[in-house]
Amino acid sequence: MKRQEHTVSAFEAIEALITGFATTFKHLFRKPITEQYPEYKRPLPARTRARIILTRDPDGGERCVACYLCSAVCPVSCISMQSAEKEDGRRYAAWFRINFARCIYCGLCEEACPTSAIQLTPEFENCEKDILTLVCEKKDLLVDHQGKDKEYNFYKYAGVATAVGKKGEHIKEERPVNIKTNLP
Ligand code: SF4
Ligand code: SF4
């Protein structure tokens, strides 16, 4: 019985060897593919997880409402910020910092973000000799476009205060939820 098992394994090994050599032989006659990086940069899929940006609403406003969710979910604690609020009730990050030296590009911050503000992009060339230059501030992260999510505008749903009324007092606008009433 044991002898038969050995025979089968030997046969499988030979078969694997032949398959391997056949693959090598096949490639001997193929034109080699050499990518001349960095002169040629292969286009990457839009969902590639590399450098992080902070995007804007279609109306040009900052999308980030400084809710701290990305910071809380980040497994390596590389996001920090300070929240602030404008007179019209629009929250924003007074400062926002990402330490790319720690970031593992897992994409959890993007998934947690309720406003599509933080997004990972395919731009992967962000290596630096000086590690401190990998600490990026809001001015380095904030872009002037919507990234992957072109339409979403959080404040169309959340409302803002105007000269006509407070949040939730405009036509077809619901009053903001007091989140403390949602606590168990
Ligand atoms: S991609 Fe991952 S590690 Fe990098 S900032 Fe986002 S949550 Fe943190
Ligand atoms: S980037 Fe998104 S998740 Fe992070 S604080 Fe801003 S709104 Fe919240």
Coordinates of C-alpha atoms and ligand atoms in Angstrom, one line a residue:
M1 CA 0.0 0.0 0.0
K2 CA 2.8 2.4 1.0
R3 CA 4.8 1.5 -2.1
Q4 CA 1.8 2.5 -4.3
E5 CA 1.5 5.9 -2.6
H6 CA 5.2 6.5 -3.3
T7 CA 4.7 5.6 -6.9
V8 CA 1.8 8.0 -7.3
S9 CA 3.8 10.8 -5.7
A10 CA 6.8 10.2 -8.0
F11 CA 4.5 10.3 -11.0
E12 CA 2.9 13.5 -9.8
A13 CA 6.4 15.1 -9.2
I14 CA 7.5 14.2 -12.8
E15 CA 4.2 15.6 -14.2
A16 CA 4.8 18.8 -12.2
L17 CA 8.3 19.0 -13.5
I18 CA 7.2 18.5 -17.1
T19 CA 4.5 21.1 -16.8
G20 CA 7.0 23.6 -15.3
F21 CA 9.6 23.0 -18.0
A22 CA 6.8 23.3 -20.7
T23 CA 5.9 26.7 -19.3
T24 CA 9.5 27.9 -19.3
F25 CA 10.0 26.6 -22.8
K26 CA 6.8 28.4 -24.0
H27 CA 8.1 31.7 -22.7
L28 CA 11.5 31.3 -24.5
F29 CA 9.8 32.2 -27.7
R30 CA 7.7 35.1 -26.4
K31 CA 8.6 38.7 -26.7
P32 CA 9.9 39.9 -23.3
I33 CA 7.8 42.5 -21.6
T34 CA 10.0 45.1 -20.0
E35 CA 8.3 48.1 -18.4
Q36 CA 10.6 51.2 -18.6
Y37 CA 9.6 52.6 -15.2
P38 CA 9.7 55.5 -14.4
E39 CA 9.6 56.7 -18.0
Y40 CA 6.5 54.5 -18.6
K41 CA 3.9 54.3 -15.9
R42 CA 1.4 51.6 -16.2
P43 CA -2.2 53.0 -15.6
L44 CA -3.5 51.6 -12.4
P45 CA -7.2 50.9 -11.5
A46 CA -9.0 53.8 -10.0
R47 CA -9.5 51.8 -6.8
T48 CA -5.8 51.2 -6.2
R49 CA -5.0 52.0 -2.6
A50 CA -2.1 54.4 -2.4
R51 CA -1.7 58.1 -1.6
I52 CA -4.6 59.6 0.4
I53 CA -6.4 62.8 -0.5
L54 CA -9.2 65.0 1.1
T55 CA -11.8 65.8 -1.5
R56 CA -14.3 68.6 -1.9
D57 CA -18.1 68.7 -2.5
P58 CA -19.4 69.5 -6.0
D59 CA -20.0 73.1 -4.7
G60 CA -16.3 73.4 -3.8
G61 CA -16.7 73.1 0.0
E62 CA -14.6 70.8 2.1
R63 CA -16.2 67.4 2.5
C64 CA -14.5 66.5 5.8
V65 CA -16.7 67.2 8.8
A66 CA -14.0 66.3 11.3
C67 CA -16.0 63.4 12.7
Y68 CA -12.9 61.5 13.7
L69 CA -14.2 58.2 12.3
C70 CA -11.2 57.7 10.0
S71 CA -8.9 58.4 12.9
A72 CA -10.7 56.0 15.2
V73 CA -10.7 53.2 12.6
C74 CA -7.1 53.6 11.5
P75 CA -5.3 50.5 12.7
V76 CA -1.9 52.2 13.0
S77 CA -3.2 55.6 14.4
C78 CA -1.7 57.7 11.7
I79 CA -4.6 60.2 11.3
S80 CA -5.1 63.1 13.7
M81 CA -7.1 66.3 13.5
Q82 CA -8.9 69.1 15.4
S83 CA -12.6 69.8 14.7
A84 CA -14.1 73.2 14.3
E85 CA -17.5 74.7 13.3
K86 CA -18.4 77.6 11.1
E87 CA -21.3 79.9 11.9
D88 CA -23.6 78.2 9.4
G89 CA -23.0 74.9 11.3
R90 CA -20.6 73.4 8.8
R91 CA -18.0 71.4 10.6
Y92 CA -14.5 71.2 9.3
A93 CA -11.1 70.1 10.3
A94 CA -9.1 73.1 11.7
W95 CA -6.0 70.9 11.0
F96 CA -5.8 67.4 9.6
R97 CA -2.6 65.3 9.6
I98 CA -1.6 61.9 8.2
N99 CA 1.7 60.3 8.9
F100 CA 2.3 58.3 5.7
A101 CA 5.4 56.7 7.3
R102 CA 3.0 54.7 9.4
C103 CA 0.1 54.3 6.9
I104 CA -0.4 50.7 5.6
Y105 CA -2.8 51.7 2.9
C106 CA -5.5 49.4 4.1
G107 CA -8.3 51.7 3.0
L108 CA -10.3 51.5 6.3
C109 CA -10.4 55.2 6.7
E110 CA -12.1 55.6 3.3
E111 CA -14.6 53.0 4.1
A112 CA -15.4 54.6 7.5
C113 CA -15.8 58.1 6.1
P114 CA -19.5 59.2 6.0
T115 CA -18.9 62.1 3.6
S116 CA -16.6 60.5 1.0
A117 CA -14.0 63.1 2.0
I118 CA -11.0 60.9 2.5
Q119 CA -10.1 58.8 -0.5
L120 CA -7.1 56.6 -1.5
T121 CA -5.7 57.2 -5.0
P122 CA -3.5 55.2 -7.3
E123 CA -0.6 57.6 -6.8
F124 CA 2.0 55.4 -5.2
E125 CA 5.2 57.4 -5.7
N126 CA 5.5 58.9 -2.2
C127 CA 8.7 57.6 -0.9
E128 CA 11.0 60.1 0.8
K129 CA 14.5 59.9 2.3
D130 CA 13.6 62.1 5.2
I131 CA 10.9 60.3 7.1
L132 CA 9.5 63.6 8.5
T133 CA 8.5 64.8 5.1
L134 CA 6.0 61.9 5.1
V135 CA 3.9 63.7 7.7
C136 CA 1.3 65.5 5.6
E137 CA -0.8 68.4 6.7
K138 CA -4.3 69.4 5.4
K139 CA -2.8 71.8 2.8
D140 CA -0.9 68.8 1.3
L141 CA -4.0 66.5 1.4
L142 CA -6.9 68.8 0.3
V143 CA -7.5 68.7 -3.4
D144 CA -9.9 70.8 -5.5
H145 CA -12.0 67.9 -7.0
Q146 CA -14.4 65.2 -5.9
G147 CA -12.2 62.2 -6.4
K148 CA -14.0 59.0 -7.2
D149 CA -17.4 60.2 -5.8
K150 CA -18.4 63.0 -8.1
E151 CA -22.0 63.7 -6.9
Y152 CA -22.2 63.3 -3.1
N153 CA -22.8 66.4 -1.1
F154 CA -23.2 65.8 2.7
Y155 CA -24.7 69.2 3.4
K156 CA -27.5 68.7 0.9
Y157 CA -28.8 66.3 3.5
A158 CA -27.5 67.8 6.7
G159 CA -28.5 71.4 5.9
V160 CA -26.7 74.6 6.8
A161 CA -27.8 77.7 8.6
T162 CA -28.6 80.7 6.4
A163 CA -29.9 84.3 6.9
V164 CA -33.4 82.8 6.3
G165 CA -33.2 80.1 9.0
K166 CA -31.3 77.7 11.1
K167 CA -30.5 74.1 10.2
G168 CA -33.7 72.2 9.5
E169 CA -35.8 75.4 9.2
H170 CA -35.7 75.6 5.4
I171 CA -38.4 74.2 3.1
K172 CA -38.2 70.4 2.8
E173 CA -35.4 70.3 5.3
E174 CA -35.6 68.0 8.4
R175 CA -34.4 69.2 11.8
P176 CA -30.9 67.8 12.6
V177 CA -30.9 64.8 14.9
N178 CA -29.6 65.3 18.4
I179 CA -27.3 62.3 18.5
K180 CA -27.4 62.2 22.3
T181 CA -31.1 61.1 22.0
N182 CA -29.8 58.0 20.1
L183 CA -27.8 56.8 23.0
P184 CA -29.1 53.7 24.8
Ligands
SF4_1 S1 -5.2 53.6 4.7 FE1 -5.4 52.4 6.7 S2 -3.5 52.9 7.7 FE2 -3.6 54.4 6.1 S3 -4.6 56.2 7.1 FE3 -6.2 54.9 6.2 S4 -6.9 53.6 7.9 FE4 -4.9 54.4 8.4
SF4_2 S1 -12.1 62.4 6.5 FE1 -14.2 61.5 6.7 S2 -14.1 60.1 8.5 FE2 -12.3 61.4 8.6 S3 -12.9 63.1 10.0 FE3 -13.3 63.8 7.9 S4 -15.4 63.2 7.5 FE4 -14.8 62.1 9.3

